[in-house]
Coordinates of N, CA and C in Angstrom, one line a residue:
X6 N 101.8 113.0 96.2 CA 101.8 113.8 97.5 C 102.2 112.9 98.6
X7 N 101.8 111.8 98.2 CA 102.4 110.3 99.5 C 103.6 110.4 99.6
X8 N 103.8 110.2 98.6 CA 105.5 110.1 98.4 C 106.4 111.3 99.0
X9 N 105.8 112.7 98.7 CA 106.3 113.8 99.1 C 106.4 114.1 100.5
X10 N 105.1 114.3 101.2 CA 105.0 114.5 102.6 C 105.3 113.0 103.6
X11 N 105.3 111.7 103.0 CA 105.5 110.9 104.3 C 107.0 110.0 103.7
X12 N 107.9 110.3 102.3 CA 108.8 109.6 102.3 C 110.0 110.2 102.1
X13 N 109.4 111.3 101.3 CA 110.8 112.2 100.7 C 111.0 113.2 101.2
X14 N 110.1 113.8 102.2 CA 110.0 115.0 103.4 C 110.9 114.4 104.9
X15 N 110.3 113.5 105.3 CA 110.9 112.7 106.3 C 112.3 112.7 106.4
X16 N 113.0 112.1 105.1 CA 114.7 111.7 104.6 C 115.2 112.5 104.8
X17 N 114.8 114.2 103.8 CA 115.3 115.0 103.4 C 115.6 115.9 105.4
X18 N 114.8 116.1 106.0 CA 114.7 116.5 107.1 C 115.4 115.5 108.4
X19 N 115.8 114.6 108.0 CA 116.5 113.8 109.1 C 118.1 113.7 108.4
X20 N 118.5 113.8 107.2 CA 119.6 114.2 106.4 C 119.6 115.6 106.6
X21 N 119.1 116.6 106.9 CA 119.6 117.9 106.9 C 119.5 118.3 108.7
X22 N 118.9 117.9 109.4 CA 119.5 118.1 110.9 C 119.2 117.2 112.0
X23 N 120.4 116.4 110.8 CA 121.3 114.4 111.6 C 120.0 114.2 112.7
X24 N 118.7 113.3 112.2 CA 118.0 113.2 113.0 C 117.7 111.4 112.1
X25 N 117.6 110.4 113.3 CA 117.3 109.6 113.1 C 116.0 109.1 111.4
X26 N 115.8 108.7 110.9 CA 114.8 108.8 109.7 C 113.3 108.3 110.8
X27 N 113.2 107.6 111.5 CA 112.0 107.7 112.4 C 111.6 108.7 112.8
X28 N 112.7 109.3 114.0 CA 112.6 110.6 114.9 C 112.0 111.8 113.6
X29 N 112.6 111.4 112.5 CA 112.1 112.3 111.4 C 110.8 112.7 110.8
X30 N 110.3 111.3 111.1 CA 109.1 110.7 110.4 C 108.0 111.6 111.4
X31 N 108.4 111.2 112.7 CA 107.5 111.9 113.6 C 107.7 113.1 113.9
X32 N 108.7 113.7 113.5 CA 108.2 115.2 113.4 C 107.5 115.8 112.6
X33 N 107.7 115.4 111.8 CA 106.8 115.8 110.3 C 105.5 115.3 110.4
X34 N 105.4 114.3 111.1 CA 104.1 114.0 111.4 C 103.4 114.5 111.9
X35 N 104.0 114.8 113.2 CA 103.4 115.8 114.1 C 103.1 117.5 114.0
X36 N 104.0 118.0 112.9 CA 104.3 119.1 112.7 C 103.0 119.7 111.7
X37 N 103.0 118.7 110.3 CA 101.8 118.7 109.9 C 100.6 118.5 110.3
X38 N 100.5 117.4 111.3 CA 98.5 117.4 112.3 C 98.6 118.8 112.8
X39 N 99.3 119.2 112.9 CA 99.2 120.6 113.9 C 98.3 121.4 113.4
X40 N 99.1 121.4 111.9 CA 98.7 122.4 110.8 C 96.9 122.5 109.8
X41 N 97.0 120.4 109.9 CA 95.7 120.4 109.3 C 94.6 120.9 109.0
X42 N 94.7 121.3 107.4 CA 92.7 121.7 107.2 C 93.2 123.4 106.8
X43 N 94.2 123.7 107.3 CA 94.6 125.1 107.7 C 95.3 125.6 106.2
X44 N 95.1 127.0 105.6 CA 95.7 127.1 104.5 C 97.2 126.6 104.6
X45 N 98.1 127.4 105.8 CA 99.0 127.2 106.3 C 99.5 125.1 105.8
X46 N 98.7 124.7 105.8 CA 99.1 123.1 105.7 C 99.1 122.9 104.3
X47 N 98.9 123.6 103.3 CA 98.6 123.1 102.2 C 100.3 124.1 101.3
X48 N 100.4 124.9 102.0 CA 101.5 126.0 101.7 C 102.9 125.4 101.7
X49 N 103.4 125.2 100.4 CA 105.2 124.9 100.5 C 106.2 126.0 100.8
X50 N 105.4 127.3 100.7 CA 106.6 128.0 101.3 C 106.6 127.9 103.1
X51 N 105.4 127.4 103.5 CA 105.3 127.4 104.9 C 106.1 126.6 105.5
X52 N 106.2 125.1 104.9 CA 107.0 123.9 105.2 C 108.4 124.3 104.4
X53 N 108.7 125.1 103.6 CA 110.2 124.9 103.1 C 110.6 126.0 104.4
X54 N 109.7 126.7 105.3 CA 110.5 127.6 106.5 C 110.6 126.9 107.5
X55 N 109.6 126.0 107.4 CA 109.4 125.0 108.8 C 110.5 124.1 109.5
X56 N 110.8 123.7 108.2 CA 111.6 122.1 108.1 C 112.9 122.5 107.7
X57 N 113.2 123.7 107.4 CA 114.6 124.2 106.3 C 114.7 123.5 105.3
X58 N 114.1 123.3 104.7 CA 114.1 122.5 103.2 C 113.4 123.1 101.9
X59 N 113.2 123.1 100.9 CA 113.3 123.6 99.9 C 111.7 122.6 99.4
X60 N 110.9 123.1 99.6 CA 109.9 121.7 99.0 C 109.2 122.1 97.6
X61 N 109.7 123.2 96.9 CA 109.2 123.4 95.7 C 110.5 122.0 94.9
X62 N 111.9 122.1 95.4 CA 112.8 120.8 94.7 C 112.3 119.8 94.9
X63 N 111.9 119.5 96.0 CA 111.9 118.3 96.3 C 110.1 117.5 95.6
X64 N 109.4 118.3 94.9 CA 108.2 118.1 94.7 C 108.4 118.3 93.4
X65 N 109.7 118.7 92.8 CA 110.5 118.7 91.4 C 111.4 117.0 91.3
X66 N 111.4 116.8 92.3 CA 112.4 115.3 92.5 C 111.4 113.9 92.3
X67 N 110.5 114.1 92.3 CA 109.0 113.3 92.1 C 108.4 113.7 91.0
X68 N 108.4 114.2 90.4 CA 107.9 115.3 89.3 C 107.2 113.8 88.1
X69 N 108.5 112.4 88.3 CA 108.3 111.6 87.5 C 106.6 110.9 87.6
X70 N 106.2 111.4 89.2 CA 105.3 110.1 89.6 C 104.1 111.4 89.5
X71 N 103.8 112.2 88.8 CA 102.8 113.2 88.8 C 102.0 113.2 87.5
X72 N 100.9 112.8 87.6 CA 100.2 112.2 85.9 C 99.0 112.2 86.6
X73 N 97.8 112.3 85.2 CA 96.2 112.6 85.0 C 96.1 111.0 86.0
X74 N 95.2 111.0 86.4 CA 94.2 109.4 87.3 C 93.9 109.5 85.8
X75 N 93.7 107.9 86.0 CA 93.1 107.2 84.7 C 92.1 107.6 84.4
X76 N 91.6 107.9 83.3 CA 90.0 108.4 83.0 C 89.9 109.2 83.2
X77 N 91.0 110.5 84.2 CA 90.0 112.0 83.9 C 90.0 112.6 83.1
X78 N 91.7 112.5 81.7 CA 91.0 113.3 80.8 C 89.8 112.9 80.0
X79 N 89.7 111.8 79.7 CA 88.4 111.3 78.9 C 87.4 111.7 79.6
X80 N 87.1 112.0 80.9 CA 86.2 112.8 82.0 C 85.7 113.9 81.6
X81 N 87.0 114.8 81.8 CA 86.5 115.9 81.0 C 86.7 116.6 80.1
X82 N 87.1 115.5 78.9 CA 86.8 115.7 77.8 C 85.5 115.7 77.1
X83 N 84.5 114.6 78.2 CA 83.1 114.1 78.3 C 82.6 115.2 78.3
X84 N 83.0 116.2 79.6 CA 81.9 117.2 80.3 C 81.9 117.7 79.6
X85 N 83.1 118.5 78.7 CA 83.6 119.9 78.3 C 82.8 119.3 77.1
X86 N 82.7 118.8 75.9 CA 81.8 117.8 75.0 C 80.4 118.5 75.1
X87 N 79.7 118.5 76.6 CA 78.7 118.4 76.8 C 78.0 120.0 77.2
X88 N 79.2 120.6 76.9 CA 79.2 122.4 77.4 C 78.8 122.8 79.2
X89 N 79.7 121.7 79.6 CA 79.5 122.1 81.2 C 80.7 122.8 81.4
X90 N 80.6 123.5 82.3 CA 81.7 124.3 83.2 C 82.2 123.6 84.1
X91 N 83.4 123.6 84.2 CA 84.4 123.2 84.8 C 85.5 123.8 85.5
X92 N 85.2 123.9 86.8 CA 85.8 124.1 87.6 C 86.7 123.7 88.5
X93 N 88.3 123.8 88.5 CA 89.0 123.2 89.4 C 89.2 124.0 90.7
X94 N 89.1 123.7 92.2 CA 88.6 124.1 92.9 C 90.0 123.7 93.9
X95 N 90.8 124.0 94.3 CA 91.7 123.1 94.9 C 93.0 124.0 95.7
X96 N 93.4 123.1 96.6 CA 93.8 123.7 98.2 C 95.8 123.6 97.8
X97 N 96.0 123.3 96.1 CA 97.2 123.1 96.0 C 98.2 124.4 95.9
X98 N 99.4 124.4 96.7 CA 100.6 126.0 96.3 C 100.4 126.2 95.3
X99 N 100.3 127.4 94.8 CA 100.4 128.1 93.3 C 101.6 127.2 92.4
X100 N 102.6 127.4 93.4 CA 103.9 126.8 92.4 C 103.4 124.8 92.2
X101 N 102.9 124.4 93.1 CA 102.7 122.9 93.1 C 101.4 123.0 91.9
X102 N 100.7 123.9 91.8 CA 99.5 124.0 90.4 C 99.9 124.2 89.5
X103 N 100.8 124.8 89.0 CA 101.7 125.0 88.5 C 102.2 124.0 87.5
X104 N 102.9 123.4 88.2 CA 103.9 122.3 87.7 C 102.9 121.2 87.5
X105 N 101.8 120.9 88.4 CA 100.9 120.0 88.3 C 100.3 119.8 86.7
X106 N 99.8 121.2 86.3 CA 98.8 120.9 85.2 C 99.8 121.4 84.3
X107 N 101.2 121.6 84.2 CA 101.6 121.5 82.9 C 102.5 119.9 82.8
X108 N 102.7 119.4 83.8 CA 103.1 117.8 83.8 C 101.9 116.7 83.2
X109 N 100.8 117.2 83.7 CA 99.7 116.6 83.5 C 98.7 117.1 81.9
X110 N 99.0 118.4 82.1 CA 98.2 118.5 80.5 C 96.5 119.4 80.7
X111 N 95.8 119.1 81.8 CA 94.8 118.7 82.2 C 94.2 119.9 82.2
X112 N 95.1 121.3 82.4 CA 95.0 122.9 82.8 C 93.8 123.3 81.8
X113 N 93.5 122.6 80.4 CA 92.8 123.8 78.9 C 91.8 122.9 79.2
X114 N 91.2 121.9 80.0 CA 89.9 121.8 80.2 C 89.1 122.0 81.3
X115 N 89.6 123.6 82.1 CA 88.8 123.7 83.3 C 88.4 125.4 82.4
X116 N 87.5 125.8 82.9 CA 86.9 126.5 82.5 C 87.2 127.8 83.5
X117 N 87.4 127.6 84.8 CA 88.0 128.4 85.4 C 88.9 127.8 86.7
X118 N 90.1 128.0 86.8 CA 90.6 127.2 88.1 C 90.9 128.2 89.2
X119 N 90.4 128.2 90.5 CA 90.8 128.7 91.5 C 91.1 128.0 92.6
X120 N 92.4 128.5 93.3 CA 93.3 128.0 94.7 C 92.9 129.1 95.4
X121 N 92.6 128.0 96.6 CA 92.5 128.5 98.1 C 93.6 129.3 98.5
X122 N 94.8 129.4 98.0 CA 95.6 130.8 98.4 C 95.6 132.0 97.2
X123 N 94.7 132.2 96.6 CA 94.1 133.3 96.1 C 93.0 133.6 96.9
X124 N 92.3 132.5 97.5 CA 91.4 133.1 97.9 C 91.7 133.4 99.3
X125 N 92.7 133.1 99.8 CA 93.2 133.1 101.2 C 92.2 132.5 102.3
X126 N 91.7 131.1 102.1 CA 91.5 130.1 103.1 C 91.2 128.8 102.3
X127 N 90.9 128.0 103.2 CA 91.2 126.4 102.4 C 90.2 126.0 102.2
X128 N 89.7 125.0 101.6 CA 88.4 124.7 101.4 C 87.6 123.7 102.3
X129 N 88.2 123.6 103.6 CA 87.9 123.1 104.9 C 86.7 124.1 105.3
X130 N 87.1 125.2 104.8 CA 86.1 127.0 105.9 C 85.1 126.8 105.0
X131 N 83.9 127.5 105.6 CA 82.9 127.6 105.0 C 83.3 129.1 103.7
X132 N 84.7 130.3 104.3 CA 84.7 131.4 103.9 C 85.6 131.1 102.5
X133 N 85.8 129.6 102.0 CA 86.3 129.9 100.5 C 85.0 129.4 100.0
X134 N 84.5 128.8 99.9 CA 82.8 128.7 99.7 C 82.0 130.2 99.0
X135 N 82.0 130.7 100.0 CA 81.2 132.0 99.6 C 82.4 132.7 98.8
X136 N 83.6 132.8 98.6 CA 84.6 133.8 97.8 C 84.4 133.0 96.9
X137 N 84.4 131.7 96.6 CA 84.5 130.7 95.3 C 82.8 131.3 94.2
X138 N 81.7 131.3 95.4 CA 80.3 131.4 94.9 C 80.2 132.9 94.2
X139 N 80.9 133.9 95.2 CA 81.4 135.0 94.7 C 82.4 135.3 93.2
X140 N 82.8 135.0 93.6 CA 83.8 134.6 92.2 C 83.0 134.3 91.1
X141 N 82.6 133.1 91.3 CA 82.5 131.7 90.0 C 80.6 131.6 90.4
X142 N 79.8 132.5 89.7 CA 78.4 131.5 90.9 C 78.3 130.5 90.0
X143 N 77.5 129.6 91.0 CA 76.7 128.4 90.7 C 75.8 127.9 91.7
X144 N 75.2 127.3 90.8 CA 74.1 126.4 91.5 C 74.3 125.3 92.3
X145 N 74.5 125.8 93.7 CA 74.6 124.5 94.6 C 73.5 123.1 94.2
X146 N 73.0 123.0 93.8 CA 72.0 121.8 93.8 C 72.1 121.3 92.7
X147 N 73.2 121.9 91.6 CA 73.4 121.7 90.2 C 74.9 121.2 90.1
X148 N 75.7 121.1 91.0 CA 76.7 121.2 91.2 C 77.5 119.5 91.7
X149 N 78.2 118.9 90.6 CA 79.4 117.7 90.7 C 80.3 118.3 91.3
X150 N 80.9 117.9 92.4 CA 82.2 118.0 93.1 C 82.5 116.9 93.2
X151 N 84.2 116.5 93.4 CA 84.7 115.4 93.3 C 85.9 116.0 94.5
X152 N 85.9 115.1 95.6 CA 87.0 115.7 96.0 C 87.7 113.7 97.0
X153 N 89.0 114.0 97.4 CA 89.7 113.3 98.2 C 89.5 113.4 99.8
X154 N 89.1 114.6 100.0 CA 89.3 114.5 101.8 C 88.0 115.2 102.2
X155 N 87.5 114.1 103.1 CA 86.4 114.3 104.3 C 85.8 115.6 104.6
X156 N 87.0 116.4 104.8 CA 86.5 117.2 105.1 C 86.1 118.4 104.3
X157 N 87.0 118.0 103.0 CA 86.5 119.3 102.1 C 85.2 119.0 101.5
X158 N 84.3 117.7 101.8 CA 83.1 117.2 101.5 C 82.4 117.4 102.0
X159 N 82.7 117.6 103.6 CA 81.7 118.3 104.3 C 81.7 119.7 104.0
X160 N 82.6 120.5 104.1 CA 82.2 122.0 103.7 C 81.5 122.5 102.3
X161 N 81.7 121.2 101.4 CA 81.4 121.4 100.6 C 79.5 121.0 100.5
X162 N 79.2 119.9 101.3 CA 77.5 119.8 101.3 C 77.4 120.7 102.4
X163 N 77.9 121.3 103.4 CA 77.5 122.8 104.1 C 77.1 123.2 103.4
X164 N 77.8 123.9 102.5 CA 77.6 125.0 101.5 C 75.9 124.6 100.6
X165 N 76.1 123.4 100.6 CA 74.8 123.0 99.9 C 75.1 122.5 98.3
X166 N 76.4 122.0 98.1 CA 76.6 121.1 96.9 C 76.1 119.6 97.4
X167 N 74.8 119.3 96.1 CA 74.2 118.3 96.3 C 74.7 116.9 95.5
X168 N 75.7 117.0 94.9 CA 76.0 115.8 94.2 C 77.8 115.6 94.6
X169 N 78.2 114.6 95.7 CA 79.5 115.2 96.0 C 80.2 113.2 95.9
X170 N 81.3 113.3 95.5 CA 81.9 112.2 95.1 C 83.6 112.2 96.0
X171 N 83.4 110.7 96.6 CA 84.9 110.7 97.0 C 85.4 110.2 95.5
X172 N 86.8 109.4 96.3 CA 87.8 108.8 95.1 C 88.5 107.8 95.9
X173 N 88.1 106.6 95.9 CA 88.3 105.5 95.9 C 90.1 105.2 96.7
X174 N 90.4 105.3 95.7 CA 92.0 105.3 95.6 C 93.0 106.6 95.5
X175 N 92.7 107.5 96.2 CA 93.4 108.7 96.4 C 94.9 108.5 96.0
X176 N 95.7 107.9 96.6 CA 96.9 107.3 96.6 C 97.0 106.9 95.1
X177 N 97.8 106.6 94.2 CA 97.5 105.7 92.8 C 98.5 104.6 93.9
X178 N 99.1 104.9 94.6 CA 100.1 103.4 94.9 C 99.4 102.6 96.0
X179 N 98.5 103.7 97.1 CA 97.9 103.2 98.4 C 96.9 101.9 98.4
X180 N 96.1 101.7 98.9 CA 95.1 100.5 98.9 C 93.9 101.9 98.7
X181 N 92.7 101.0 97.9 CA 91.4 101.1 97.8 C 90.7 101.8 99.3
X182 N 90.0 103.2 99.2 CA 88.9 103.4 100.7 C 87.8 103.4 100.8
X183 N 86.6 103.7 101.1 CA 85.6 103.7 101.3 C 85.2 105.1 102.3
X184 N 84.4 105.6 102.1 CA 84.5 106.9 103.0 C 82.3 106.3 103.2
X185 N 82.3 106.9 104.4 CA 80.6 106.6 104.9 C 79.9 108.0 104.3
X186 N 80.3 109.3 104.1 CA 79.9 109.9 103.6 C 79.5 110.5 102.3
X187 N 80.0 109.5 101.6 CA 79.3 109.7 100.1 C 79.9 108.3 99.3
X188 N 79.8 108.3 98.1 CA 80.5 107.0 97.0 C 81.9 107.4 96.8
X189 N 82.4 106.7 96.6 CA 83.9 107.1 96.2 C 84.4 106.5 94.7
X190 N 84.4 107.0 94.2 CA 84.6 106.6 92.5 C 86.1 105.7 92.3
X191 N 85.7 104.8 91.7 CA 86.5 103.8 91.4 C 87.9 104.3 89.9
X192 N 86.8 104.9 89.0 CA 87.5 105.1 87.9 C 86.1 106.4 87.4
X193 N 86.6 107.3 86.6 CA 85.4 108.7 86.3 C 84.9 107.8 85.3
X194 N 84.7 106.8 85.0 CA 83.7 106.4 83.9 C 82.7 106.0 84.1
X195 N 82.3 105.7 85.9 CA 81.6 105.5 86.7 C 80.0 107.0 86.3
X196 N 80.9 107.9 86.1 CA 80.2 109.2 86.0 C 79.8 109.4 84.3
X197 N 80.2 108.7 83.7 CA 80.1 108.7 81.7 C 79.2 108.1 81.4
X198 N 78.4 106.6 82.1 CA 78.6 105.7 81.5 C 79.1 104.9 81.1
X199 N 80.5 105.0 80.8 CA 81.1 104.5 80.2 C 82.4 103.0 81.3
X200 N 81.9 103.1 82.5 CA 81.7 101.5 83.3 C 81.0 100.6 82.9

């Protein structure tokens, strides 16, 4: 997703209307904080109208750098082992989920997967929360979530999910983070045992 929104978004948009690759960088920069948190920001048909660009290709042009994090199928291969439900819960385009879990493999061990644009809002709102609980119930106080961004961790202990996990290395290329709001897992074996 690094790669897509801050290298190959940028190019692609400063090669299609003759704009400096900086002057480029900051539009797109700017264009997306606008959007932040917002279903609208997580949407490739939104940005292929935004930007005139085509970003289901261009997220096909990266396609090579799209693979499981180390250890999650053994992850949950673990859970599913253990007859937990599994849930993928996530703010990605239909068409980008898509491609995602048949590049990756990863789709026949979630027990049920639902996107924020079925549910029509993102998982920033408290209102995919209740459609997700509606949907899929569960036990907030029973409930592993693992997520990447701040803020989907706060809506998520709003909601009253009591066991909530960052991820260390979001990026597989970026540097190592640390977030003050909860642990951030280094590798899922952290969560096995098996560290």
């Amino acid at each position: 997703d690094t790669q897509l929104w801050s290298e190959l978004l940028p190019r692609r948009v400063a090669e299609r209307h003759g704009l400096a690759l900086d002057d480029a960088r900051v539009e797109v920069s700017t264009r997306l904080s606008s959007e932040r948190g917002s279903l609208p920001w997580y949407c490739l048909d939104h940005w292929s109208r935004a930007f005139d660009v085509d970003m289901d290709r261009l997220e096909m042009e990266l396609a090579h750098l799209i693979r499981p994090r180390p250890g999650a199928v053994d992850f949950l291969a673990f859970t599913r082992a253990r007859g937990l439900r599994q849930v993928l819960a996530t703010n990605a385009h239909p068409s980008s989920l898509t491609r995602k879990l048949s590049l990756t493999g990863i789709g026949e061990y979630f027990t049920d997967i639902v996107s924020s644009h079925t549910v029509g809002t993102s998982k920033e709102h408290p209102a995919f929360w209740q459609a997700l609980q509606a949907q899929i119930p569960f036990d907030p106080a029973r409930t592993l979530f693992i997520d990447d961004n701040a803020q989907v961790r706060a809506a998520a202990r709003a909601w009253g999910i009591a066991h909530i996990y960052g991820i260390a290395q979001p990026d597989s290329r970026g540097a190592a983070l640390t977030a003050p709001d909860c642990h951030c897992l280094e590798t899922f074996a952290e969560l096995t045992g098996a560290a």
